[in-house]
Coordinates of C-alpha atoms and ligand atoms in Angstrom, one line a residue:
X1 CA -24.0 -21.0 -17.7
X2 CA -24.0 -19.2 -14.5
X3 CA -23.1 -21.3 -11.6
X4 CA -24.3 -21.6 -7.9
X5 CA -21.1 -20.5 -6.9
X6 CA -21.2 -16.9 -9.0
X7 CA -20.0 -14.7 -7.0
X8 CA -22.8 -11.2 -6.7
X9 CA -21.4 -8.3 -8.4
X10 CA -22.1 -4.4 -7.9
X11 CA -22.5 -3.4 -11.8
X12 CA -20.6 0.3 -11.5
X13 CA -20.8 1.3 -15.3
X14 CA -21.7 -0.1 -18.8
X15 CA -20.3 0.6 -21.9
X16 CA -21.4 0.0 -25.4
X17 CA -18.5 -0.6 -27.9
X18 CA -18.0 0.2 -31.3
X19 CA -19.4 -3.5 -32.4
X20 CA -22.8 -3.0 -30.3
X21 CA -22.0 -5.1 -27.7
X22 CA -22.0 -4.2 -23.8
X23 CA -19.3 -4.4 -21.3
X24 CA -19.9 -4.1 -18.0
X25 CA -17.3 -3.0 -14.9
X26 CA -17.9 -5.1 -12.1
X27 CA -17.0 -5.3 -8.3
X28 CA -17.4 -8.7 -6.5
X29 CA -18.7 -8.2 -3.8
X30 CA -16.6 -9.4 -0.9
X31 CA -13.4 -9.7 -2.8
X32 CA -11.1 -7.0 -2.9
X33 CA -11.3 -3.9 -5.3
X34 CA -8.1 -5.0 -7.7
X35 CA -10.4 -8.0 -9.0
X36 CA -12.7 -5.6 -10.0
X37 CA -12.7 -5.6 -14.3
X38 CA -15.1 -5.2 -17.1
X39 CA -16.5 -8.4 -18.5
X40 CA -19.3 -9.4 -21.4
X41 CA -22.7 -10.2 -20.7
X42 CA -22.0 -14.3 -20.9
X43 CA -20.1 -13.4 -17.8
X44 CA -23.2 -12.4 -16.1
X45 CA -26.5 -14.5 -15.0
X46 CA -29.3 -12.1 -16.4
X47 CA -31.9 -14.1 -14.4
X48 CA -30.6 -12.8 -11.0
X49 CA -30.3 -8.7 -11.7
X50 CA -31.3 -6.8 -8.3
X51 CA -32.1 -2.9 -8.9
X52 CA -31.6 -1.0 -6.9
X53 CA -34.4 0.5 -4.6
X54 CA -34.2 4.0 -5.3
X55 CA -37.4 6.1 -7.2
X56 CA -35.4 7.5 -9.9
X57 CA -32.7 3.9 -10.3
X58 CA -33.5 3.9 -13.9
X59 CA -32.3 7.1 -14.5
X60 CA -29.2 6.6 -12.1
X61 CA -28.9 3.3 -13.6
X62 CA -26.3 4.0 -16.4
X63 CA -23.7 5.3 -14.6
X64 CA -24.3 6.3 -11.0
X65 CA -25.8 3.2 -9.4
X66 CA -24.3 -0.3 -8.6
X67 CA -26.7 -2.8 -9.7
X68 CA -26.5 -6.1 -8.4
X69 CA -25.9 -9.6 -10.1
X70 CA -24.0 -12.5 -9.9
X71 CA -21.0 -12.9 -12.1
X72 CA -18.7 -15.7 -13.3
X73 CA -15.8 -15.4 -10.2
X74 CA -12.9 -13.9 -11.2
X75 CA -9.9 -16.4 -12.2
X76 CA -7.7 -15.8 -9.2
X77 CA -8.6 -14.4 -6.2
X78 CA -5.5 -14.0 -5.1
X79 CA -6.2 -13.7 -1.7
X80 CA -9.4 -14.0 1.0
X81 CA -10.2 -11.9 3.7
X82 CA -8.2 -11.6 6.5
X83 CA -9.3 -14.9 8.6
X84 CA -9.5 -12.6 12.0
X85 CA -10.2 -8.8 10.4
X86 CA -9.5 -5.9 13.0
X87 CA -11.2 -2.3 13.1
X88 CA -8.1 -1.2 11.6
X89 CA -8.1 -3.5 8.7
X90 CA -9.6 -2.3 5.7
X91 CA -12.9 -3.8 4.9
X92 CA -12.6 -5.9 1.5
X93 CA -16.4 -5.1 0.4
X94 CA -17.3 -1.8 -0.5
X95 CA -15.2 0.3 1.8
X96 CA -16.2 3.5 1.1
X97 CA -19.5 3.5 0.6
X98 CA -22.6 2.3 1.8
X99 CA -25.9 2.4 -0.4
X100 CA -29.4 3.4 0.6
X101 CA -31.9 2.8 -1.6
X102 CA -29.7 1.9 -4.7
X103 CA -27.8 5.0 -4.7
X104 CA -24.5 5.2 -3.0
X105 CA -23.9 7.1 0.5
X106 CA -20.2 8.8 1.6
X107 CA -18.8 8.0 4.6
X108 CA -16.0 10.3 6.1
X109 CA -14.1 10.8 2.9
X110 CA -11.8 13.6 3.5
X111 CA -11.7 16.8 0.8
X112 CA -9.0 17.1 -1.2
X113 CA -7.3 20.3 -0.6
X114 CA -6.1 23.0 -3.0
X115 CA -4.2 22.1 -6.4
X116 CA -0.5 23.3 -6.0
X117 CA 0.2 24.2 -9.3
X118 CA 3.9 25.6 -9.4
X119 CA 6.1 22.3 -9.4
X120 CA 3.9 20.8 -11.9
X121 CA 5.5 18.5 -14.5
X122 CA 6.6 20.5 -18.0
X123 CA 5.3 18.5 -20.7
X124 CA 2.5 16.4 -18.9
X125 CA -0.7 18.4 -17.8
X126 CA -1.7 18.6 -14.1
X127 CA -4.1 16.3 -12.8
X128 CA -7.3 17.9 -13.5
X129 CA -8.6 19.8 -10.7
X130 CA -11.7 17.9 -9.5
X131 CA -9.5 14.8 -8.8
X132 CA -7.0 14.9 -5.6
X133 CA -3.5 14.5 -6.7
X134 CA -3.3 11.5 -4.2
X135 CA -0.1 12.6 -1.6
X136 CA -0.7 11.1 1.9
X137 CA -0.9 13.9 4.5
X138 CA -0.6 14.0 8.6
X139 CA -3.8 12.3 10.0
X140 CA -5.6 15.3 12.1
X141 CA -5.1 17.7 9.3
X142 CA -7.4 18.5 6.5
X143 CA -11.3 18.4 6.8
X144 CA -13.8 16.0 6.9
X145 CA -16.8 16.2 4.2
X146 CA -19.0 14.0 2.7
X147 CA -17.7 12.6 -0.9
X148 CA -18.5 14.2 -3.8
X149 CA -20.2 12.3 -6.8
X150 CA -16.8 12.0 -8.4
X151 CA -16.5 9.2 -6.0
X152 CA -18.5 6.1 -8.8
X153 CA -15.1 7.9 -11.2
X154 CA -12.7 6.9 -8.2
X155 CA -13.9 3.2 -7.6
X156 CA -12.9 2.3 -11.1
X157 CA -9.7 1.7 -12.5
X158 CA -8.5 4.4 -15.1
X159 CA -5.1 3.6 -16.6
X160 CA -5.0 0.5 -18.9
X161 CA -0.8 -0.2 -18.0
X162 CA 1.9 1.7 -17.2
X163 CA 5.3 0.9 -18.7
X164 CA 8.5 1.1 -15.8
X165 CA 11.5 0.5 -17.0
X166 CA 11.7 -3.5 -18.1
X167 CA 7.8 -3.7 -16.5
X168 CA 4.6 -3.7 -17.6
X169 CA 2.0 -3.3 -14.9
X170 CA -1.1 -3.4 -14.8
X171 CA -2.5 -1.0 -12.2
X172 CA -5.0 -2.5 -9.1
X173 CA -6.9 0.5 -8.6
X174 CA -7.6 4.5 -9.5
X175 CA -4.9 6.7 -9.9
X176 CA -5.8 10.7 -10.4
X177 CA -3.0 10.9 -13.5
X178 CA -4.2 13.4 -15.8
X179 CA -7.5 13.2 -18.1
X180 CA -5.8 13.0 -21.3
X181 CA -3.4 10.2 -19.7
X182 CA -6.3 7.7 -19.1
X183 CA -7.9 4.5 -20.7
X184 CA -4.2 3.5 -22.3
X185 CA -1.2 2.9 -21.9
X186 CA 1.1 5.5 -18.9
X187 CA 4.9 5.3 -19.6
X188 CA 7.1 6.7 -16.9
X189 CA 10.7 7.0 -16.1
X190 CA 11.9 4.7 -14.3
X191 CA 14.4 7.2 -12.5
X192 CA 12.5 10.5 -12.0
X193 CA 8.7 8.7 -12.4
X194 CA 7.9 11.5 -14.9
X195 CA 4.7 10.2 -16.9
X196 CA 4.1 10.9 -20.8
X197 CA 1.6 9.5 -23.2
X198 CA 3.8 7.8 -25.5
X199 CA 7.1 5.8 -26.2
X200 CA 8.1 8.3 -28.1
X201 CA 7.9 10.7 -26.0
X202 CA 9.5 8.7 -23.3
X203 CA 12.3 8.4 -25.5
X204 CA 12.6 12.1 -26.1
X205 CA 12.8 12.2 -22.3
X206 CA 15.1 9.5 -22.1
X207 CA 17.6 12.0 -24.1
X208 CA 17.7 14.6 -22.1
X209 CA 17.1 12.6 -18.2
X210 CA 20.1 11.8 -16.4
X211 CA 19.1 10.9 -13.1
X212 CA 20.2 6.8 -12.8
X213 CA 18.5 6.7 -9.6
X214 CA 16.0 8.2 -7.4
X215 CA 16.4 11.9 -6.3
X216 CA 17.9 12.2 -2.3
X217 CA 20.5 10.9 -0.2
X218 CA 21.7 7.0 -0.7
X219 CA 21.5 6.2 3.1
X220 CA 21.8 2.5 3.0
X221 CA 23.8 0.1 0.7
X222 CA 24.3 -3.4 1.2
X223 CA 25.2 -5.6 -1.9
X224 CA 22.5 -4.5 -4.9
X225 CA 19.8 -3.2 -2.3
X226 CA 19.7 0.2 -1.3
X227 CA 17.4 2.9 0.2
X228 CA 16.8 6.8 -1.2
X229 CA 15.6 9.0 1.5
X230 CA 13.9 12.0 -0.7
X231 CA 11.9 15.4 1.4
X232 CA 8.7 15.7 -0.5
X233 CA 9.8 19.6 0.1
X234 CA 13.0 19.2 -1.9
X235 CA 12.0 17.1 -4.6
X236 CA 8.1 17.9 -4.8
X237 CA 7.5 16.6 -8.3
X238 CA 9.1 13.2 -7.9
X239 CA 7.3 12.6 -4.6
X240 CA 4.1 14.1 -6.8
X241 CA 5.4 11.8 -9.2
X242 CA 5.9 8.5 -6.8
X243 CA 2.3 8.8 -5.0
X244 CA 0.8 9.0 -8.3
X245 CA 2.2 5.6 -8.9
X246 CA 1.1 4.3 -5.6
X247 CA -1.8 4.9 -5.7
X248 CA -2.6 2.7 -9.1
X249 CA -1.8 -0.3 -6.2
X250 CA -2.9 1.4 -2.9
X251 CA -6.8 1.4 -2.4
X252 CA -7.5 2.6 1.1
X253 CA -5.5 5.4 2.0
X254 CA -6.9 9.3 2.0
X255 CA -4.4 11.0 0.0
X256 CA -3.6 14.6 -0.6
X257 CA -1.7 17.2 -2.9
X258 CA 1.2 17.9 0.1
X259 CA 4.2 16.1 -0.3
X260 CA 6.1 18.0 2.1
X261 CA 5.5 16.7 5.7
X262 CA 6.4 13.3 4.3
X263 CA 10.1 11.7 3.6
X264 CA 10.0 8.9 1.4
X265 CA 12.7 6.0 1.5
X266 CA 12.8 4.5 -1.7
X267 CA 14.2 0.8 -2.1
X268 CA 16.2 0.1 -5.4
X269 CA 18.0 -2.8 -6.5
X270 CA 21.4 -2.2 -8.8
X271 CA 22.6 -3.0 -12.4
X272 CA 24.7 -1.8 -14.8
X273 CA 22.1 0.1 -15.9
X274 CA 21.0 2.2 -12.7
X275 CA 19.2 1.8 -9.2
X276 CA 15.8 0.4 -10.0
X277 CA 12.7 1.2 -8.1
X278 CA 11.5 -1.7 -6.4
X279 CA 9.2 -0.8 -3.5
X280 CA 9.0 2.6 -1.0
X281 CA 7.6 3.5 2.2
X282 CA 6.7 7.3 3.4
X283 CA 6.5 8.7 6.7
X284 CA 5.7 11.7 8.2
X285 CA 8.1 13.7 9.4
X286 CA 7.2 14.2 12.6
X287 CA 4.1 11.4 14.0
X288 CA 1.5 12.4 16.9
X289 CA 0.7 9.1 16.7
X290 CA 3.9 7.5 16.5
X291 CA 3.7 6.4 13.3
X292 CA 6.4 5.0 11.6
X293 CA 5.1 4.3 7.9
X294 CA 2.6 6.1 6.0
X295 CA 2.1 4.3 2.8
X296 CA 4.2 1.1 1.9
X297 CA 4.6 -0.6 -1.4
X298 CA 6.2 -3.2 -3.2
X299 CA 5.8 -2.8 -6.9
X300 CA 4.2 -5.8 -8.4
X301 CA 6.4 -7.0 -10.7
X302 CA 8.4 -7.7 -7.4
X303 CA 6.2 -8.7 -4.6
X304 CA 5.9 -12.3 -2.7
X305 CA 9.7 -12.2 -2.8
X306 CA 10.4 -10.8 0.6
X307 CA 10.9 -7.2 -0.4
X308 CA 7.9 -5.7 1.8
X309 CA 9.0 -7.2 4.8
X310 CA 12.7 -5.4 3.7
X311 CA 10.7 -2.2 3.7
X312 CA 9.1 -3.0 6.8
X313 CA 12.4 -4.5 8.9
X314 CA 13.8 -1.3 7.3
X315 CA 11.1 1.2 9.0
X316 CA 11.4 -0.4 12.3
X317 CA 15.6 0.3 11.2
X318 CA 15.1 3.8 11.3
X319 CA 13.1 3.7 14.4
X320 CA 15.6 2.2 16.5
X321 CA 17.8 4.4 15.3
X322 CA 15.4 7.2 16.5
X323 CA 15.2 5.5 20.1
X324 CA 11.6 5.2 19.2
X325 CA 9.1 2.6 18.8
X326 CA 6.7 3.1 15.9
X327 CA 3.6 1.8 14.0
X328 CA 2.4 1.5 10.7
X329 CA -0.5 4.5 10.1
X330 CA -4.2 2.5 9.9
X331 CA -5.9 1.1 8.2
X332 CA -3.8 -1.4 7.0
X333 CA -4.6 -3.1 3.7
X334 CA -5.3 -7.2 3.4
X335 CA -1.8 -7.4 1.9
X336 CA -0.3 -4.8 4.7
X337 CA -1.9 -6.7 7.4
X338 CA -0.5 -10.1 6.2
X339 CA 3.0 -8.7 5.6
X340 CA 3.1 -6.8 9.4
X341 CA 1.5 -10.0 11.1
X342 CA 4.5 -11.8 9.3
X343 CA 7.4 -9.4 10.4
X344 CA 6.2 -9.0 13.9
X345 CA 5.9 -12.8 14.2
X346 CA 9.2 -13.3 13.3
X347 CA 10.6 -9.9 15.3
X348 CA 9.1 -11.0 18.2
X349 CA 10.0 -15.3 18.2
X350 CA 13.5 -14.0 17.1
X351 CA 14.1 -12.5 20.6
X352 CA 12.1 -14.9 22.4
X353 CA 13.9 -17.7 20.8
X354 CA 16.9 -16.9 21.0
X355 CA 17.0 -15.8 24.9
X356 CA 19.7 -17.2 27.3
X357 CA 18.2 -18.8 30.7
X358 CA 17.7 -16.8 33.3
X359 CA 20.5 -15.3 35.1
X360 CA 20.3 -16.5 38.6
X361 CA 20.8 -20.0 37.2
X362 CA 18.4 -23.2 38.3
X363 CA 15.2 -24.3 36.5
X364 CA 14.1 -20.4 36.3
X365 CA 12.6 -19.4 32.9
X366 CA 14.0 -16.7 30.9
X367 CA 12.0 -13.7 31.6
X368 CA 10.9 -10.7 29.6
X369 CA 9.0 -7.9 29.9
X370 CA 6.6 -6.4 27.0
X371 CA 8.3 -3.4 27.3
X372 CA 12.0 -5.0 27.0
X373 CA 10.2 -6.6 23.4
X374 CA 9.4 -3.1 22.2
X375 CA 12.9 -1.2 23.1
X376 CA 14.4 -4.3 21.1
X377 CA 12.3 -3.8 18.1
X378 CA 10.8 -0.9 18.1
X379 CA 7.2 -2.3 17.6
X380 CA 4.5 -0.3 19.2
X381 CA 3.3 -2.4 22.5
X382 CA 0.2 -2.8 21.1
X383 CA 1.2 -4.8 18.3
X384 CA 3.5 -7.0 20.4
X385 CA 0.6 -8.1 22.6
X386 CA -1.8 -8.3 19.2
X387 CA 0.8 -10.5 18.1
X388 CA 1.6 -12.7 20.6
X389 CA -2.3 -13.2 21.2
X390 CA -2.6 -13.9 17.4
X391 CA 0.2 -16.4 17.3
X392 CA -1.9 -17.8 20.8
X393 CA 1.5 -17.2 22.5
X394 CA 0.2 -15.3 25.6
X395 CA -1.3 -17.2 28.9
X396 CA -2.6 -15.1 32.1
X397 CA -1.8 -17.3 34.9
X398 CA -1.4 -16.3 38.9
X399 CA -1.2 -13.0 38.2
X400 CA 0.7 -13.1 35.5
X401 CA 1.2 -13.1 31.8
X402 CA 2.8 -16.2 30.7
X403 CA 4.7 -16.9 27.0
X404 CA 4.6 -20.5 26.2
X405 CA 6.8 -21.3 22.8
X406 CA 5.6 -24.6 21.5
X407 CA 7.7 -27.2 19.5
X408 CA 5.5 -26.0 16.6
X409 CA 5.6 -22.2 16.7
X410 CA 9.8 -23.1 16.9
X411 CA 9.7 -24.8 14.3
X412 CA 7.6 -22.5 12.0
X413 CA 9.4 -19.6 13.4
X414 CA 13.0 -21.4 11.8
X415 CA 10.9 -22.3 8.6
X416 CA 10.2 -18.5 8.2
X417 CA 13.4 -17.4 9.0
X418 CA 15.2 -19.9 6.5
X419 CA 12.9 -18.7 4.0
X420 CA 14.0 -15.1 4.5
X421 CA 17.7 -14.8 2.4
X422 CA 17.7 -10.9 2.3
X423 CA 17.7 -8.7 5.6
X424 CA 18.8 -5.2 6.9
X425 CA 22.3 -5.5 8.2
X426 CA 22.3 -1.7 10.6
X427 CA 25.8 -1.3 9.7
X428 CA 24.9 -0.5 6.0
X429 CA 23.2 2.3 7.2
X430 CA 24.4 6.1 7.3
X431 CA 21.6 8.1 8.9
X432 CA 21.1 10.7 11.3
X433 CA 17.6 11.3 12.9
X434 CA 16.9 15.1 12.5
X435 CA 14.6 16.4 14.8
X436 CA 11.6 18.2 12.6
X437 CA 10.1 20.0 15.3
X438 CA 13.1 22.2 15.6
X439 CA 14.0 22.9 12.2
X440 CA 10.7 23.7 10.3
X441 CA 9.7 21.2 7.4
Ligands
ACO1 N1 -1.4 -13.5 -1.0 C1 -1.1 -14.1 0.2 N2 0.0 -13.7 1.0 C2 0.7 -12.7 0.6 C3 0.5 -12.0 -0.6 C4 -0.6 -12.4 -1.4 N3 -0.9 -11.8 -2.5 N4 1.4 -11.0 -0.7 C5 2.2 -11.0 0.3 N5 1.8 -12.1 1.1 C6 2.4 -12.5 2.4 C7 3.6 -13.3 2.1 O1 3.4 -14.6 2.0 C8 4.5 -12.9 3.3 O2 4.2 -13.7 4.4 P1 5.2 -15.0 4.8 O3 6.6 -14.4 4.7 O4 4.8 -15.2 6.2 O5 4.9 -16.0 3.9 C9 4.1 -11.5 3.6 O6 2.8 -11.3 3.1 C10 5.1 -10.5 3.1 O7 5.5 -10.9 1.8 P2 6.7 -10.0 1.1 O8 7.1 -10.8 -0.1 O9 7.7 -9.6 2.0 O10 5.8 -8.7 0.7 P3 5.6 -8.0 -0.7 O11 6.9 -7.6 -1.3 O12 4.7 -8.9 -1.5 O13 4.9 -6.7 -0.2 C11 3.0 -5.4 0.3 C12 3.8 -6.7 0.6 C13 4.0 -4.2 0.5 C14 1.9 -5.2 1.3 C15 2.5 -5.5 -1.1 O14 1.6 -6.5 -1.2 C16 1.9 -4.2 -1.7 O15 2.6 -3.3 -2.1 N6 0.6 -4.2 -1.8 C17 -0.1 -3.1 -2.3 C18 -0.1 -1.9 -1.5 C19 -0.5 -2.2 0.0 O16 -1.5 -2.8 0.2 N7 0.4 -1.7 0.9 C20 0.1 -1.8 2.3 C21 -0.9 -0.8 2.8 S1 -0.9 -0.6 4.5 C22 0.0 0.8 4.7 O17 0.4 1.5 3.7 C23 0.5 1.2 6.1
ZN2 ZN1 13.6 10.9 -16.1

């Protein structure tokens, strides 16, 4: 029986299976898109359907147009909203559209450009051509236009699982893989990502593959970790291959076919049996915007065990190697916002803790400027001071701006860091910053 505490639902398709019985797909509203899931009618409280308001909804109604009712909550929401969102968070509740009168309005989608066809994989077919092949591109290029009405298609998920080696995962959102790859089961290679429909065919693959980790240069090893950086010119079908992938956990981001302004730095972990993919981050080769990261991801048979804030400690990394301070491109996700807010926290208190007394001796406070934070991290000042007002760090008084560290932001700061066993060690890494503008992309 439906509760008071049903959750309302946007009804995005129905289905009718083979036994008669309807299934419905179902967003909650409020709660992020990877809850979404189809569910049977005892799921949903009949008595509390809202149509929507538009003159022909009953014809829409089948496919095209949400419907609204209240649903049985999914089991775990595995997290809430942010408690403090920001403009450049993404919005958990429909994000990409609003409706009027029961039909659903586009807001600043971008178009996808032109398929590139020649790097295409050999056995798989292309993404069909309707659908972006979902590869990040420089913000400032491309066009804006309102959605087509693919966009109901792109809101649901589309792959069932996809097999990775030792994993089975089951994807959070939709991923443009090919039409005849959808509704089952996507196995890849865990080396070269290359997708087929089958075990066997991964098998047959498996033959003939030898690649025992990704494509690129190894540019950082420290015990089992180490980071792959791989030109999306070079090696076009693996970064093809790797945003593909991304996207089945990545909601928010507007991605394109072009994989060559990007460099990707992919984080493995070592066996005997290879370097296996654990998480990656792109980034543009060169920023405007001083952006640092593109997309980031931590694969989810891996996550909540410290490896995105690896990633992210490892941007920042690469930054100060630049002499640069950099940013993560916006929006951020829920998850992206909670795992920056975490690394900056603890960037930040590790230099603020650990500062010596001033040098001209007596009762003086250490002093530090904002600016002396960034060069020392490499975070963009603007997320210092969001961070330091976030952690309610920052005071104005006479004139100035004050950092009080209390007992209990110490003590959570050690907690954190305790917590955190694996961490970039720069001398494990063997990089040179090349300077894109000069030598073409
Ligand atoms: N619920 C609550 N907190 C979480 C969750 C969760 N599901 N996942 C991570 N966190 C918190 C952790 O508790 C940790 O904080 P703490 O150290 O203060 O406790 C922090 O986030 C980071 O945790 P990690 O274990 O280091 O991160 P993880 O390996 O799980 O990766 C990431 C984080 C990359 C955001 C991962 O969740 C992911 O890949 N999500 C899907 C893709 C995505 O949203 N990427 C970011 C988009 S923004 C952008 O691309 C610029
Ligand atoms: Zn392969």
């Amino acid at each position: 029986m439906a509760g008071a505490d049903w959750p309302l639902a946007e009804v995005l398709s129905i289905r009718e299976e083979l036994d008669k019985s309807m299934h419905y797909y179902v967003h909650y509203i409020g709660y992020n898109k990877r809850l979404d899931e189809w569910v049977t009618p005892v799921r949903i409280d009949f008595t509390k359907i809202s149509l929507p308001k538009s003159k022909n909804a009953l014809k829409e109604m089948t496919v095209t147009t949400p419907l609204a009712v209240t649903a049985s909550r999914p089991s775990s929401p595995d997290i809430s909203a942010p408690a403090t969102p920001e403009s450049w968070v993404q919005q958990t509740s429909t994000p990409t559209s609003t409706r009027e009168n029961g039909s659903l309005a586009l807001k600043g989608r971008k178009r996808p450009l032109k398929m590139e066809n020649e790097d295409s994989q050999d056995s798989a077919k292309t993404p069909h051509p309707t659908t972006p092949l979902q590869v990040p591109r420089p913000s400032g290029s491309g066009s804006l236009v309102a959605h087509n009405d693919s966009d109901i298609i792109t809101r649901m998920k589309n792959i069932e699982m996809v097999e990775l080696g030792r994993h089975r995962i089951k994807p959070w959102y939709f991923s443009p893989y090919p039409q005849e790859m959808v509704n089952s089961c996507i196995y890849l290679c865990e080396f070269c990502l290359k997708y087929v429909k089958s075990r066997k065919c991964l098998q047959r693959h498996l033959q003939k593959c030898t690649l025992k980790h990704p494509p690129g240069n190894e540019i950082y090893r420290k015990e089992t970790i180490s980071f792959f950086e791989i030109d999306g010119r070079k090696n076009k079908t693996y970064a093809q291959n790797l945003c593909l992938l991304a996207k089945c956990f990545l909601d928010h981001k507007t991605l394109y076919y072009d994989t060559e302004p990007f460099l990707f730095y992919v984080m493995t972990e070592h066996d005997a049996k290879g370097f296996h993919i654990v998480g990656y981050f792109s980034k543009e080769k060169e920023s405007s915007e001083d952006y640092n990261v593109a997309c980031i991801l931590t694969l989810p048979s891996y996550q909540r065990r410290g490896y995105g804030k690896l990633l992210i400690e490892f941007s920042y990394e690469l930054s100060k190697f630049e002499g640069k301070t950099g940013s993560p491109e916006k929006p951020l996700s829920d998850l992206g916002l909670l795992s920056y807010r975490s690394y900056w926290a603890e960037a930040i208190l590790e230099i603020l803790i650990n500062m010596k007394p001033s040098e001209h001796g007596g009762d003086e406070r250490p002093q530090i400027t904002i600016n002396e934070i960034c060069e020392m991290t490499s975070v963009k000042k603007e997320d210092v001071i969001s961070t330091l007002t976030y952690l309610n760090l920052i005071n104005y008084y006479k004139g100035q701006y004050i950092i009080t560290l209390t007992q209990e932001v110490i003590e959570a700061y050690d907690r954190a860091a305790a917590k955190r066993k694996i961490r970039i060690d720069s001398k494990c890494l063997h990089w040179t910053p090349k300077d894109w503008s000069k030598r073409g992309r």
